[in-house]
Amino acid sequence: MAGKMLKPQKKLLEQDHVLPYKIDVEGYLFQVVIFTKLGKISGITVLRSEDELASKEEALAVVQKLQKYNFYFEYLTKRTSIVKERDSTVAERIEQAQLILNNNILFGEKLQPEIDQLSLALEVYKQQQHKMDIYQEDIALLNEKIKEQGLIKEEDWKSAEDLSIAFMIAAYAQTIYLEATRDNRAALAKWFHQNQKQIPAEERKALAKMINVLSDTNGGLVFDQIISLLPLLEDGLLIDKSNPLPKRAQEFNMEYEAHCRFYKPNTNKISELIRNE
């Protein structure tokens, strides 16, 4: 039994978790067991069968593949833990309130360019969020499929890679447009509070609703949380941040796809956790 094999591997106060799917390496199926202590990974054991440990070399190859799969959705995992589902809720609220920003007479020549930039950024946010919601559902279905079949098949690797690329491309476009219009949001709020008495009642009500959606306790908070993850999106990539936003997004698309297709995990740290000796 696997439990008998794991007993010598398990240390004091550790919990063991057997992954619900096997990893295929050169035609052999391997089971991965993760040991945790106080919520952190403390060890990894790879089984070739229920009563046989894999060799250290085999274990390292298995863990590398596992690292690669985790890499595909590292950003999504981090974003989900920080932003949760509020990004989709904010997108819906923006959809309901943003019409007022299309009023080209209300804001005056000085503020209008900033409003136009903000309106574009919010449109990008909504469109990319809609895409990411769909991709996230597809990723959840893929993970459920893998769990049910108990194995990551070759076509699943391709699906995971393609979904990672699509999700990251959408997330990056969304993030850089939000980052570029932080000051625009502040300028709109300041202008509203200074001029609200002169704004016609209907427009004032609509604009107050928009300001509330973008406030620091609502959309603004979510936007800042998304922007805080920009370093994770750009990690390992060479992006010229001085480029105009469309070109910067295009550059990311090419860089990340190449990075993802040829990604090789660094096993220096993880190899110390492997208990296949």
PDB file of C-alpha atoms in Angstrom:
ATOM      1  CA  MET A   1       0.000   0.000   0.000  1.00  0.00           C
ATOM      2  CA  ALA A   2       1.124   3.581  -0.672  1.00  0.00           C
ATOM      3  CA  GLY A   3       0.586   4.426   2.993  1.00  0.00           C
ATOM      4  CA  LYS A   4       3.194   1.877   3.979  1.00  0.00           C
ATOM      5  CA  MET A   5       5.657   3.351   1.501  1.00  0.00           C
ATOM      6  CA  LEU A   6       5.063   6.874   2.771  1.00  0.00           C
ATOM      7  CA  LYS A   7       5.445   6.133   6.452  1.00  0.00           C
ATOM      8  CA  PRO A   8       9.274   6.430   6.456  1.00  0.00           C
ATOM      9  CA  GLN A   9       8.990   9.611   4.321  1.00  0.00           C
ATOM     10  CA  LYS A  10       6.678  11.415   6.698  1.00  0.00           C
ATOM     11  CA  LYS A  11       8.133  13.537   9.488  1.00  0.00           C
ATOM     12  CA  LEU A  12       6.734  14.772  12.786  1.00  0.00           C
ATOM     13  CA  LEU A  13       3.585  16.941  12.523  1.00  0.00           C
ATOM     14  CA  GLU A  14       3.464  16.644   8.727  1.00  0.00           C
ATOM     15  CA  GLN A  15       0.344  16.108   6.653  1.00  0.00           C
ATOM     16  CA  ASP A  16       0.504  14.212   3.356  1.00  0.00           C
ATOM     17  CA  HIS A  17      -1.600  14.904   0.277  1.00  0.00           C
ATOM     18  CA  VAL A  18      -1.652  12.606  -2.740  1.00  0.00           C
ATOM     19  CA  LEU A  19      -2.297  14.546  -5.946  1.00  0.00           C
ATOM     20  CA  PRO A  20      -5.548  13.368  -7.593  1.00  0.00           C
ATOM     21  CA  TYR A  21      -3.806  12.779 -10.932  1.00  0.00           C
ATOM     22  CA  LYS A  22      -0.681  11.025 -12.153  1.00  0.00           C
ATOM     23  CA  ILE A  23       2.184  12.478 -14.170  1.00  0.00           C
ATOM     24  CA  ASP A  24       3.319  10.744 -17.358  1.00  0.00           C
ATOM     25  CA  VAL A  25       7.078  10.776 -17.957  1.00  0.00           C
ATOM     26  CA  GLU A  26       8.321   8.784 -20.955  1.00  0.00           C
ATOM     27  CA  GLY A  27       5.380   6.398 -20.785  1.00  0.00           C
ATOM     28  CA  TYR A  28       5.564   5.726 -17.040  1.00  0.00           C
ATOM     29  CA  LEU A  29       2.865   7.002 -14.684  1.00  0.00           C
ATOM     30  CA  PHE A  30       3.996   8.495 -11.390  1.00  0.00           C
ATOM     31  CA  GLN A  31       2.057   9.483  -8.276  1.00  0.00           C
ATOM     32  CA  VAL A  32       3.101  12.620  -6.413  1.00  0.00           C
ATOM     33  CA  VAL A  33       2.741  13.026  -2.660  1.00  0.00           C
ATOM     34  CA  ILE A  34       3.099  16.491  -1.112  1.00  0.00           C
ATOM     35  CA  PHE A  35       4.028  16.817   2.560  1.00  0.00           C
ATOM     36  CA  THR A  36       3.065  19.998   4.389  1.00  0.00           C
ATOM     37  CA  LYS A  37       3.889  21.377   7.803  1.00  0.00           C
ATOM     38  CA  LEU A  38       2.201  24.473   9.221  1.00  0.00           C
ATOM     39  CA  GLY A  39       0.676  25.185   5.821  1.00  0.00           C
ATOM     40  CA  LYS A  40       3.934  25.099   3.854  1.00  0.00           C
ATOM     41  CA  ILE A  41       5.358  22.399   1.580  1.00  0.00           C
ATOM     42  CA  SER A  42       7.976  20.519   3.549  1.00  0.00           C
ATOM     43  CA  GLY A  43       8.652  17.576   1.245  1.00  0.00           C
ATOM     44  CA  ILE A  44       7.754  15.717  -1.953  1.00  0.00           C
ATOM     45  CA  THR A  45       7.805  11.997  -2.637  1.00  0.00           C
ATOM     46  CA  VAL A  46       7.229  10.453  -6.067  1.00  0.00           C
ATOM     47  CA  LEU A  47       5.945   6.870  -6.349  1.00  0.00           C
ATOM     48  CA  ARG A  48       6.492   4.637  -9.385  1.00  0.00           C
ATOM     49  CA  SER A  49       3.827   2.292  -8.055  1.00  0.00           C
ATOM     50  CA  GLU A  50       2.023   1.739  -4.763  1.00  0.00           C
ATOM     51  CA  ASP A  51       5.000  -0.140  -3.348  1.00  0.00           C
ATOM     52  CA  GLU A  52       7.961   1.392  -5.193  1.00  0.00           C
ATOM     53  CA  LEU A  53       9.669   4.755  -4.886  1.00  0.00           C
ATOM     54  CA  ALA A  54      10.795   6.461  -8.085  1.00  0.00           C
ATOM     55  CA  SER A  55      14.504   7.133  -8.484  1.00  0.00           C
ATOM     56  CA  LYS A  56      15.775  10.614  -7.667  1.00  0.00           C
ATOM     57  CA  GLU A  57      16.210  11.325 -11.383  1.00  0.00           C
ATOM     58  CA  GLU A  58      12.677  10.165 -12.163  1.00  0.00           C
ATOM     59  CA  ALA A  59      11.289  12.174  -9.252  1.00  0.00           C
ATOM     60  CA  LEU A  60      13.046  15.300 -10.479  1.00  0.00           C
ATOM     61  CA  ALA A  61      11.604  14.852 -13.993  1.00  0.00           C
ATOM     62  CA  VAL A  62       8.109  14.410 -12.543  1.00  0.00           C
ATOM     63  CA  VAL A  63       8.413  17.463 -10.319  1.00  0.00           C
ATOM     64  CA  GLN A  64       9.644  19.532 -13.264  1.00  0.00           C
ATOM     65  CA  LYS A  65       6.473  18.700 -15.186  1.00  0.00           C
ATOM     66  CA  LEU A  66       4.378  19.544 -12.146  1.00  0.00           C
ATOM     67  CA  GLN A  67       6.199  22.875 -11.820  1.00  0.00           C
ATOM     68  CA  LYS A  68       5.453  23.620 -15.452  1.00  0.00           C
ATOM     69  CA  TYR A  69       1.736  23.000 -14.997  1.00  0.00           C
ATOM     70  CA  ASN A  70       1.710  25.215 -11.899  1.00  0.00           C
ATOM     71  CA  PHE A  71       3.575  27.922 -13.840  1.00  0.00           C
ATOM     72  CA  TYR A  72       0.809  28.073 -16.435  1.00  0.00           C
ATOM     73  CA  PHE A  73      -1.687  29.291 -13.830  1.00  0.00           C
ATOM     74  CA  GLU A  74       0.566  30.954 -11.241  1.00  0.00           C
ATOM     75  CA  TYR A  75      -0.761  34.422 -12.039  1.00  0.00           C
ATOM     76  CA  LEU A  76      -4.397  33.283 -11.981  1.00  0.00           C
ATOM     77  CA  THR A  77      -3.884  31.584  -8.604  1.00  0.00           C
ATOM     78  CA  LYS A  78      -2.295  34.715  -7.149  1.00  0.00           C
ATOM     79  CA  ARG A  79      -4.928  37.001  -8.622  1.00  0.00           C
ATOM     80  CA  THR A  80      -7.780  34.833  -7.355  1.00  0.00           C
ATOM     81  CA  SER A  81      -6.373  34.963  -3.821  1.00  0.00           C
ATOM     82  CA  ILE A  82      -6.045  38.764  -3.914  1.00  0.00           C
ATOM     83  CA  VAL A  83      -8.917  40.025  -6.067  1.00  0.00           C
ATOM     84  CA  LYS A  84     -11.335  37.085  -5.884  1.00  0.00           C
ATOM     85  CA  GLU A  85     -14.579  37.587  -7.890  1.00  0.00           C
ATOM     86  CA  ARG A  86     -14.928  41.330  -7.366  1.00  0.00           C
ATOM     87  CA  ASP A  87     -13.221  42.126 -10.678  1.00  0.00           C
ATOM     88  CA  SER A  88     -16.211  40.694 -12.577  1.00  0.00           C
ATOM     89  CA  THR A  89     -18.653  42.521 -10.310  1.00  0.00           C
ATOM     90  CA  VAL A  90     -16.875  45.822 -10.931  1.00  0.00           C
ATOM     91  CA  ALA A  91     -16.981  45.216 -14.696  1.00  0.00           C
ATOM     92  CA  GLU A  92     -20.771  44.797 -14.473  1.00  0.00           C
ATOM     93  CA  ARG A  93     -21.151  47.974 -12.434  1.00  0.00           C
ATOM     94  CA  ILE A  94     -19.012  49.927 -14.885  1.00  0.00           C
ATOM     95  CA  GLU A  95     -21.202  48.684 -17.730  1.00  0.00           C
ATOM     96  CA  GLN A  96     -24.245  50.075 -15.950  1.00  0.00           C
ATOM     97  CA  ALA A  97     -22.731  53.490 -15.137  1.00  0.00           C
ATOM     98  CA  GLN A  98     -20.210  54.471 -17.808  1.00  0.00           C
ATOM     99  CA  LEU A  99     -22.573  56.122 -20.312  1.00  0.00           C
ATOM    100  CA  ILE A 100     -22.042  59.481 -18.611  1.00  0.00           C
ATOM    101  CA  LEU A 101     -18.390  59.459 -19.669  1.00  0.00           C
ATOM    102  CA  ASN A 102     -19.503  59.721 -23.301  1.00  0.00           C
ATOM    103  CA  ASN A 103     -20.926  63.193 -22.679  1.00  0.00           C
ATOM    104  CA  ASN A 104     -18.447  65.281 -24.678  1.00  0.00           C
ATOM    105  CA  ILE A 105     -19.887  68.622 -23.558  1.00  0.00           C
ATOM    106  CA  LEU A 106     -19.924  68.127 -19.785  1.00  0.00           C
ATOM    107  CA  PHE A 107     -16.218  68.014 -18.906  1.00  0.00           C
ATOM    108  CA  GLY A 108     -14.688  70.852 -20.939  1.00  0.00           C
ATOM    109  CA  GLU A 109     -11.657  70.938 -23.224  1.00  0.00           C
ATOM    110  CA  LYS A 110      -9.066  70.667 -20.457  1.00  0.00           C
ATOM    111  CA  LEU A 111     -10.438  67.500 -18.817  1.00  0.00           C
ATOM    112  CA  GLN A 112     -11.924  65.836 -21.907  1.00  0.00           C
ATOM    113  CA  PRO A 113      -8.664  64.134 -23.068  1.00  0.00           C
ATOM    114  CA  GLU A 114      -8.273  62.533 -19.627  1.00  0.00           C
ATOM    115  CA  ILE A 115     -11.901  61.391 -19.674  1.00  0.00           C
ATOM    116  CA  ASP A 116     -11.417  59.856 -23.126  1.00  0.00           C
ATOM    117  CA  GLN A 117      -8.350  57.947 -21.891  1.00  0.00           C
ATOM    118  CA  LEU A 118     -10.229  56.769 -18.798  1.00  0.00           C
ATOM    119  CA  SER A 119     -13.249  55.709 -20.855  1.00  0.00           C
ATOM    120  CA  LEU A 120     -10.996  53.662 -23.153  1.00  0.00           C
ATOM    121  CA  ALA A 121      -9.254  52.026 -20.162  1.00  0.00           C
ATOM    122  CA  LEU A 122     -12.600  51.058 -18.633  1.00  0.00           C
ATOM    123  CA  GLU A 123     -13.733  49.598 -21.954  1.00  0.00           C
ATOM    124  CA  VAL A 124     -10.525  47.548 -22.149  1.00  0.00           C
ATOM    125  CA  TYR A 125     -11.042  46.456 -18.545  1.00  0.00           C
ATOM    126  CA  LYS A 126     -14.566  45.210 -19.271  1.00  0.00           C
ATOM    127  CA  GLN A 127     -13.714  43.444 -22.510  1.00  0.00           C
ATOM    128  CA  GLN A 128     -10.649  41.685 -21.107  1.00  0.00           C
ATOM    129  CA  GLN A 129     -12.482  40.754 -17.901  1.00  0.00           C
ATOM    130  CA  HIS A 130     -15.192  39.095 -19.952  1.00  0.00           C
ATOM    131  CA  LYS A 131     -12.533  37.074 -21.783  1.00  0.00           C
ATOM    132  CA  MET A 132     -10.797  36.117 -18.540  1.00  0.00           C
ATOM    133  CA  ASP A 133     -14.078  34.971 -16.982  1.00  0.00           C
ATOM    134  CA  ILE A 134     -14.536  32.588 -19.926  1.00  0.00           C
ATOM    135  CA  TYR A 135     -10.921  31.387 -19.792  1.00  0.00           C
ATOM    136  CA  GLN A 136     -11.189  30.830 -16.043  1.00  0.00           C
ATOM    137  CA  GLU A 137     -14.242  28.625 -16.569  1.00  0.00           C
ATOM    138  CA  ASP A 138     -12.323  26.664 -19.212  1.00  0.00           C
ATOM    139  CA  ILE A 139      -9.373  26.247 -16.838  1.00  0.00           C
ATOM    140  CA  ALA A 140     -11.689  24.982 -14.084  1.00  0.00           C
ATOM    141  CA  LEU A 141     -13.206  22.476 -16.531  1.00  0.00           C
ATOM    142  CA  LEU A 142      -9.730  21.333 -17.604  1.00  0.00           C
ATOM    143  CA  ASN A 143      -8.659  20.780 -13.992  1.00  0.00           C
ATOM    144  CA  GLU A 144     -11.861  18.866 -13.298  1.00  0.00           C
ATOM    145  CA  LYS A 145     -11.281  16.701 -16.379  1.00  0.00           C
ATOM    146  CA  ILE A 146      -7.725  15.922 -15.249  1.00  0.00           C
ATOM    147  CA  LYS A 147      -8.970  15.043 -11.771  1.00  0.00           C
ATOM    148  CA  GLU A 148     -11.671  12.715 -13.145  1.00  0.00           C
ATOM    149  CA  GLN A 149      -9.319  10.876 -15.500  1.00  0.00           C
ATOM    150  CA  GLY A 150      -6.566  10.804 -12.853  1.00  0.00           C
ATOM    151  CA  LEU A 151      -3.919  11.801 -15.375  1.00  0.00           C
ATOM    152  CA  ILE A 152      -2.613  14.792 -17.311  1.00  0.00           C
ATOM    153  CA  LYS A 153      -2.771  13.667 -20.930  1.00  0.00           C
ATOM    154  CA  GLU A 154      -0.775  15.155 -23.790  1.00  0.00           C
ATOM    155  CA  GLU A 155      -3.736  17.148 -25.078  1.00  0.00           C
ATOM    156  CA  ASP A 156      -4.256  18.546 -21.568  1.00  0.00           C
ATOM    157  CA  TRP A 157      -0.747  20.026 -21.576  1.00  0.00           C
ATOM    158  CA  LYS A 158      -1.529  21.777 -24.865  1.00  0.00           C
ATOM    159  CA  SER A 159      -4.853  23.066 -23.529  1.00  0.00           C
ATOM    160  CA  ALA A 160      -3.206  24.350 -20.341  1.00  0.00           C
ATOM    161  CA  GLU A 161      -0.504  26.129 -22.307  1.00  0.00           C
ATOM    162  CA  ASP A 162      -2.994  27.753 -24.712  1.00  0.00           C
ATOM    163  CA  LEU A 163      -5.265  28.858 -21.869  1.00  0.00           C
ATOM    164  CA  SER A 164      -2.341  30.303 -19.941  1.00  0.00           C
ATOM    165  CA  ILE A 165      -1.287  32.387 -22.946  1.00  0.00           C
ATOM    166  CA  ALA A 166      -4.818  33.618 -23.636  1.00  0.00           C
ATOM    167  CA  PHE A 167      -5.482  34.494 -19.990  1.00  0.00           C
ATOM    168  CA  MET A 168      -2.181  36.318 -19.520  1.00  0.00           C
ATOM    169  CA  ILE A 169      -2.590  38.332 -22.730  1.00  0.00           C
ATOM    170  CA  ALA A 170      -6.012  39.536 -21.568  1.00  0.00           C
ATOM    171  CA  ALA A 171      -4.756  40.263 -18.047  1.00  0.00           C
ATOM    172  CA  TYR A 172      -1.775  42.274 -19.279  1.00  0.00           C
ATOM    173  CA  ALA A 173      -3.811  44.530 -21.579  1.00  0.00           C
ATOM    174  CA  GLN A 174      -6.276  45.132 -18.770  1.00  0.00           C
ATOM    175  CA  THR A 175      -3.540  45.895 -16.248  1.00  0.00           C
ATOM    176  CA  ILE A 176      -1.446  48.370 -18.234  1.00  0.00           C
ATOM    177  CA  TYR A 177      -4.503  50.427 -19.233  1.00  0.00           C
ATOM    178  CA  LEU A 178      -5.611  50.571 -15.604  1.00  0.00           C
ATOM    179  CA  GLU A 179      -2.120  51.553 -14.489  1.00  0.00           C
ATOM    180  CA  ALA A 180      -1.896  54.316 -17.105  1.00  0.00           C
ATOM    181  CA  THR A 181      -5.160  55.952 -15.963  1.00  0.00           C
ATOM    182  CA  ARG A 182      -4.761  56.011 -12.200  1.00  0.00           C
ATOM    183  CA  ASP A 183      -4.369  59.805 -12.251  1.00  0.00           C
ATOM    184  CA  ASN A 184      -7.328  60.132 -14.620  1.00  0.00           C
ATOM    185  CA  ARG A 185      -9.612  58.525 -12.052  1.00  0.00           C
ATOM    186  CA  ALA A 186      -8.373  60.923  -9.393  1.00  0.00           C
ATOM    187  CA  ALA A 187      -8.794  63.901 -11.738  1.00  0.00           C
ATOM    188  CA  LEU A 188     -12.388  62.952 -12.500  1.00  0.00           C
ATOM    189  CA  ALA A 189     -13.269  62.605  -8.811  1.00  0.00           C
ATOM    190  CA  LYS A 190     -11.625  65.956  -7.991  1.00  0.00           C
ATOM    191  CA  TRP A 191     -13.402  67.717 -10.855  1.00  0.00           C
ATOM    192  CA  PHE A 192     -16.764  66.297  -9.789  1.00  0.00           C
ATOM    193  CA  HIS A 193     -16.441  67.444  -6.189  1.00  0.00           C
ATOM    194  CA  GLN A 194     -15.395  70.926  -7.318  1.00  0.00           C
ATOM    195  CA  ASN A 195     -18.111  71.328  -9.942  1.00  0.00           C
ATOM    196  CA  GLN A 196     -21.052  69.189  -8.839  1.00  0.00           C
ATOM    197  CA  LYS A 197     -23.254  72.182  -7.946  1.00  0.00           C
ATOM    198  CA  GLN A 198     -23.047  73.436 -11.537  1.00  0.00           C
ATOM    199  CA  ILE A 199     -23.802  70.051 -13.122  1.00  0.00           C
ATOM    200  CA  PRO A 200     -27.429  69.432 -14.212  1.00  0.00           C
ATOM    201  CA  ALA A 201     -29.289  67.111 -11.830  1.00  0.00           C
ATOM    202  CA  GLU A 202     -29.570  64.106 -14.152  1.00  0.00           C
ATOM    203  CA  GLU A 203     -25.895  64.233 -15.183  1.00  0.00           C
ATOM    204  CA  ARG A 204     -24.850  64.862 -11.574  1.00  0.00           C
ATOM    205  CA  LYS A 205     -26.669  61.738 -10.418  1.00  0.00           C
ATOM    206  CA  ALA A 206     -25.150  59.609 -13.196  1.00  0.00           C
ATOM    207  CA  LEU A 207     -21.671  60.954 -12.598  1.00  0.00           C
ATOM    208  CA  ALA A 208     -21.948  60.435  -8.832  1.00  0.00           C
ATOM    209  CA  LYS A 209     -22.781  56.791  -9.539  1.00  0.00           C
ATOM    210  CA  MET A 210     -19.718  56.479 -11.788  1.00  0.00           C
ATOM    211  CA  ILE A 211     -17.477  58.138  -9.184  1.00  0.00           C
ATOM    212  CA  ASN A 212     -18.782  55.714  -6.559  1.00  0.00           C
ATOM    213  CA  VAL A 213     -18.023  52.720  -8.802  1.00  0.00           C
ATOM    214  CA  LEU A 214     -14.456  53.971  -9.261  1.00  0.00           C
ATOM    215  CA  SER A 215     -13.918  54.919  -5.597  1.00  0.00           C
ATOM    216  CA  ASP A 216     -11.064  53.569  -3.479  1.00  0.00           C
ATOM    217  CA  THR A 217     -13.437  51.221  -1.656  1.00  0.00           C
ATOM    218  CA  ASN A 218     -14.959  49.793  -4.854  1.00  0.00           C
ATOM    219  CA  GLY A 219     -13.491  49.618  -8.347  1.00  0.00           C
ATOM    220  CA  GLY A 220     -10.430  51.673  -7.465  1.00  0.00           C
ATOM    221  CA  LEU A 221      -9.439  49.149  -4.813  1.00  0.00           C
ATOM    222  CA  VAL A 222      -9.840  46.249  -7.250  1.00  0.00           C
ATOM    223  CA  PHE A 223      -7.887  48.133  -9.925  1.00  0.00           C
ATOM    224  CA  ASP A 224      -4.994  48.774  -7.542  1.00  0.00           C
ATOM    225  CA  GLN A 225      -4.955  45.118  -6.520  1.00  0.00           C
ATOM    226  CA  ILE A 226      -4.784  44.099 -10.186  1.00  0.00           C
ATOM    227  CA  ILE A 227      -2.030  46.649 -10.888  1.00  0.00           C
ATOM    228  CA  SER A 228      -0.018  45.319  -7.932  1.00  0.00           C
ATOM    229  CA  LEU A 229       0.347  42.023  -9.819  1.00  0.00           C
ATOM    230  CA  LEU A 230       1.983  43.642 -12.860  1.00  0.00           C
ATOM    231  CA  PRO A 231       5.509  42.513 -11.824  1.00  0.00           C
ATOM    232  CA  LEU A 232       4.273  38.903 -11.833  1.00  0.00           C
ATOM    233  CA  LEU A 233       2.926  39.333 -15.369  1.00  0.00           C
ATOM    234  CA  GLU A 234       6.227  40.767 -16.611  1.00  0.00           C
ATOM    235  CA  ASP A 235       8.490  38.407 -14.675  1.00  0.00           C
ATOM    236  CA  GLY A 236      11.218  37.015 -16.937  1.00  0.00           C
ATOM    237  CA  LEU A 237      10.187  39.169 -19.903  1.00  0.00           C
ATOM    238  CA  LEU A 238      11.886  42.136 -21.568  1.00  0.00           C
ATOM    239  CA  ILE A 239       9.170  44.753 -22.047  1.00  0.00           C
ATOM    240  CA  ASP A 240       9.831  48.324 -23.176  1.00  0.00           C
ATOM    241  CA  LYS A 241       7.524  50.270 -20.867  1.00  0.00           C
ATOM    242  CA  SER A 242       8.121  53.505 -22.768  1.00  0.00           C
ATOM    243  CA  ASN A 243       6.155  52.189 -25.755  1.00  0.00           C
ATOM    244  CA  PRO A 244       2.549  53.307 -26.360  1.00  0.00           C
ATOM    245  CA  LEU A 245       0.093  50.945 -24.674  1.00  0.00           C
ATOM    246  CA  PRO A 246      -1.058  49.064 -27.818  1.00  0.00           C
ATOM    247  CA  LYS A 247       2.551  48.372 -28.841  1.00  0.00           C
ATOM    248  CA  ARG A 248       3.499  47.441 -25.281  1.00  0.00           C
ATOM    249  CA  ALA A 249       0.624  44.944 -25.166  1.00  0.00           C
ATOM    250  CA  GLN A 250       1.638  43.511 -28.540  1.00  0.00           C
ATOM    251  CA  GLU A 251       5.219  43.105 -27.336  1.00  0.00           C
ATOM    252  CA  PHE A 252       4.023  41.281 -24.226  1.00  0.00           C
ATOM    253  CA  ASN A 253       1.869  38.945 -26.323  1.00  0.00           C
ATOM    254  CA  MET A 254       4.882  37.820 -28.342  1.00  0.00           C
ATOM    255  CA  GLU A 255       7.262  37.667 -25.364  1.00  0.00           C
ATOM    256  CA  TYR A 256       4.954  35.734 -23.074  1.00  0.00           C
ATOM    257  CA  GLU A 257       3.879  33.204 -25.695  1.00  0.00           C
ATOM    258  CA  ALA A 258       7.524  32.372 -26.462  1.00  0.00           C
ATOM    259  CA  HIS A 259       8.337  32.266 -22.733  1.00  0.00           C
ATOM    260  CA  CYS A 260       5.407  29.933 -22.061  1.00  0.00           C
ATOM    261  CA  ARG A 261       6.034  27.583 -24.989  1.00  0.00           C
ATOM    262  CA  PHE A 262       9.691  27.057 -24.026  1.00  0.00           C
ATOM    263  CA  TYR A 263       9.434  27.407 -20.253  1.00  0.00           C
ATOM    264  CA  LYS A 264      11.906  25.345 -18.233  1.00  0.00           C
ATOM    265  CA  PRO A 265      11.433  25.434 -14.460  1.00  0.00           C
ATOM    266  CA  ASN A 266      14.285  26.125 -12.076  1.00  0.00           C
ATOM    267  CA  THR A 267      14.580  23.037  -9.896  1.00  0.00           C
ATOM    268  CA  ASN A 268      17.331  24.247  -7.552  1.00  0.00           C
ATOM    269  CA  LYS A 269      15.017  24.943  -4.612  1.00  0.00           C
ATOM    270  CA  ILE A 270      12.404  22.285  -5.258  1.00  0.00           C
ATOM    271  CA  SER A 271      14.987  19.505  -5.601  1.00  0.00           C
ATOM    272  CA  GLU A 272      15.894  19.967  -1.925  1.00  0.00           C
ATOM    273  CA  LEU A 273      12.328  18.944  -0.999  1.00  0.00           C
ATOM    274  CA  ILE A 274      12.361  15.675  -2.939  1.00  0.00           C
ATOM    275  CA  ARG A 275      12.615  12.623  -0.640  1.00  0.00           C
ATOM    276  CA  ASN A 276      13.410   9.951  -3.217  1.00  0.00           C
ATOM    277  CA  GLU A 277      16.807   8.631  -2.172  1.00  0.00           C
TER     278      GLU A 277
END
